[in-house]
């Protein structure tokens, strides 16, 4: 589609938009006005293809994938939409003619921060790849009024503020009240048999809630595909409101009632690793699932096909277990509303649903108390029980007398509904997110399920969209790549491998270096403007950007910086390559230990950055409120990527891929997708350290790890740890970090931080030495960029499309 025939046409349409939509001129409009006008102008253009895409899908009865996720961490959309629509340069130049800067306008958009971290951002990358590959795949999520909390650092500590991202409106969404769906909670279910002996269920006295969809277009790259991200918002139904008002006769009651229903889509739970078991969260999950599945069933019915065709036309994917109620909800609709029998409904459900597991942390495994599920979702509970009964009976046939095994696999046990078990039993495909992670699922965490259903398990190593994370975030690098190898890599990211031709080309390696330096200078400028901190672009930019969690071991990084500080203080001739340590990390508000680590990092920053003896050599910056848009500024400027989780715990990681693609070198453990990065780039182009997964398991098995022994034997460890609690620049004589000290020593260091300390130090020294050998370093960086195409989410999505969803590219759109 040609959007604007040239720059002049864009300029006049843009000016007209400002006048007609906002009643402003270029001179009277604020920057936000111009952002809004530009956004709506682009949205109007998108609409044509949006309609056309939907019509084509309908006409060809194309199989549709619905990606159900409690999180979509979309970030900003303006820049990416312009890129995908092929008008980025034209718009940028047009705006410049009018005295406006596109990047300034982009900064006016609030991040759509509807996710916690990896899982939510993966969902967003997947949507971009689906549309870009002309695949019919849509997102199904919640329209939280408050997204991921806004993090402030006050007195060195994390303080959470609400993220009211909708305050100035979300220009990309379209409210579609005509597609609203009723979702029901509570009440009672009664059953009766008809004259043929068939059971019928009657659901009464329930609380109805209206689910109103807000659709966001998902624009494909240089094609005409526009898919949909459908976000549901909770509202009271009109009838319910009227009867309540009538009955109670008081306005206050009505308002309270309205608020309580709306609260279902009020906020994103800010915890990405511990399952809290709160009833509002269960309401959110069922609300998403019920609205989504009902609306999918509606569209399927419009095709006029028999129900047995449902799995040929629909794939329902669940992003972790949070939307696992898709399984009983589809069963409910097929049986209670469409009159299907159990077996038939079960076959359709199982053939349609597939499930991705994103973590093996036991505290993250969702389970709901039976009493809660029964009272909140009585009919769904009956169906889950029946699924469980039938599953256990089938197990009994295969494994007669094996009570232990059956109890272990049951969906309902010990008064809990186990969502992972429900997801596995109700899906035809179960995947992990990196090779190592999938092996751990098969051989350990889900071993008994794997033995029962080996054909269902498969791996889909994660990926990231190279359009947002390279083409848009790092335009200078992107141009240099295109000058060198042409532009095929943009649609075939594996073509980045062609860059290896330049491994001996000094001029090209220098060019890479210059680009990195320019990005670092721009980032340093941004830090100065926003944080008031001066950082030196000639120092190594070392970044650790991810949620704060014990297993991710930001603490290991922090202890290393304390150690460097001590070395510099005790030996002024200590040979050190200047480094800037940059952190971005949010802690779950209830995760006390993680918050302590944030406080420690901020304490280290204030000590190090203010000490004239060391501040020219090391700097520490903790950037508050890490987000997608901040990541886009940091990643292109990074030299070193910290991926230092305790082996076995990081399912995949995706930040590791973004940083690699932008030429940063990984310091990492053999965990998650680091293993695959290592296998691709080779040992010389990555800095691997620490225990392997096998070694971690060995320690678990023989219980022989003693952090106290490490402390006793390693003077560096002892000195650094003592500084946490004894008088030191870091403790300031207070007990702020006692808990960290205790976790490491009294509680035997759950994540092997001390065990890996020596190896980490050694590796970091090597990093510093290597960084000084510019040519070799640039070569390593080149190898990383060259090999990063494998980690494009286009590759990942092609695998899902072929091996799980059975969908093909929609060529008819061309
Ligand atoms: C119920 C609380 C809760 C919420 C979210 C538990 C667990 C989660 C997610 C599964 C956590 C998560 O985001 N996992 C991350 O998923 C990424 C995408 O697959 C991986 O790259 C990360 O390694 C994994 O930690």
PDB file of N, CA and C in Angstrom, residues 110 151 425 501:
ATOM      1  N   UNK A 110       3.361   7.060  25.782  1.00  0.00           N
ATOM      2  CA  UNK A 110       3.600   6.250  26.991  1.00  0.00           C
ATOM      3  C   UNK A 110       3.833   4.824  26.563  1.00  0.00           C
ATOM      4  N   UNK A 151       8.590   2.719  38.743  1.00  0.00           N
ATOM      5  CA  UNK A 151       9.574   2.575  39.817  1.00  0.00           C
ATOM      6  C   UNK A 151      10.338   3.879  40.058  1.00  0.00           C
ATOM      7  N   UNK A 425      -2.500 -31.883  30.319  1.00  0.00           N
ATOM      8  CA  UNK A 425      -3.501 -32.894  29.973  1.00  0.00           C
ATOM      9  C   UNK A 425      -4.424 -32.395  28.864  1.00  0.00           C
ATOM     10  N   UNK A 501      31.955 -12.434   6.265  1.00  0.00           N
ATOM     11  CA  UNK A 501      32.905 -12.122   5.182  1.00  0.00           C
ATOM     12  C   UNK A 501      33.837 -10.976   5.578  1.00  0.00           C
TER      13      UNK A 501
END
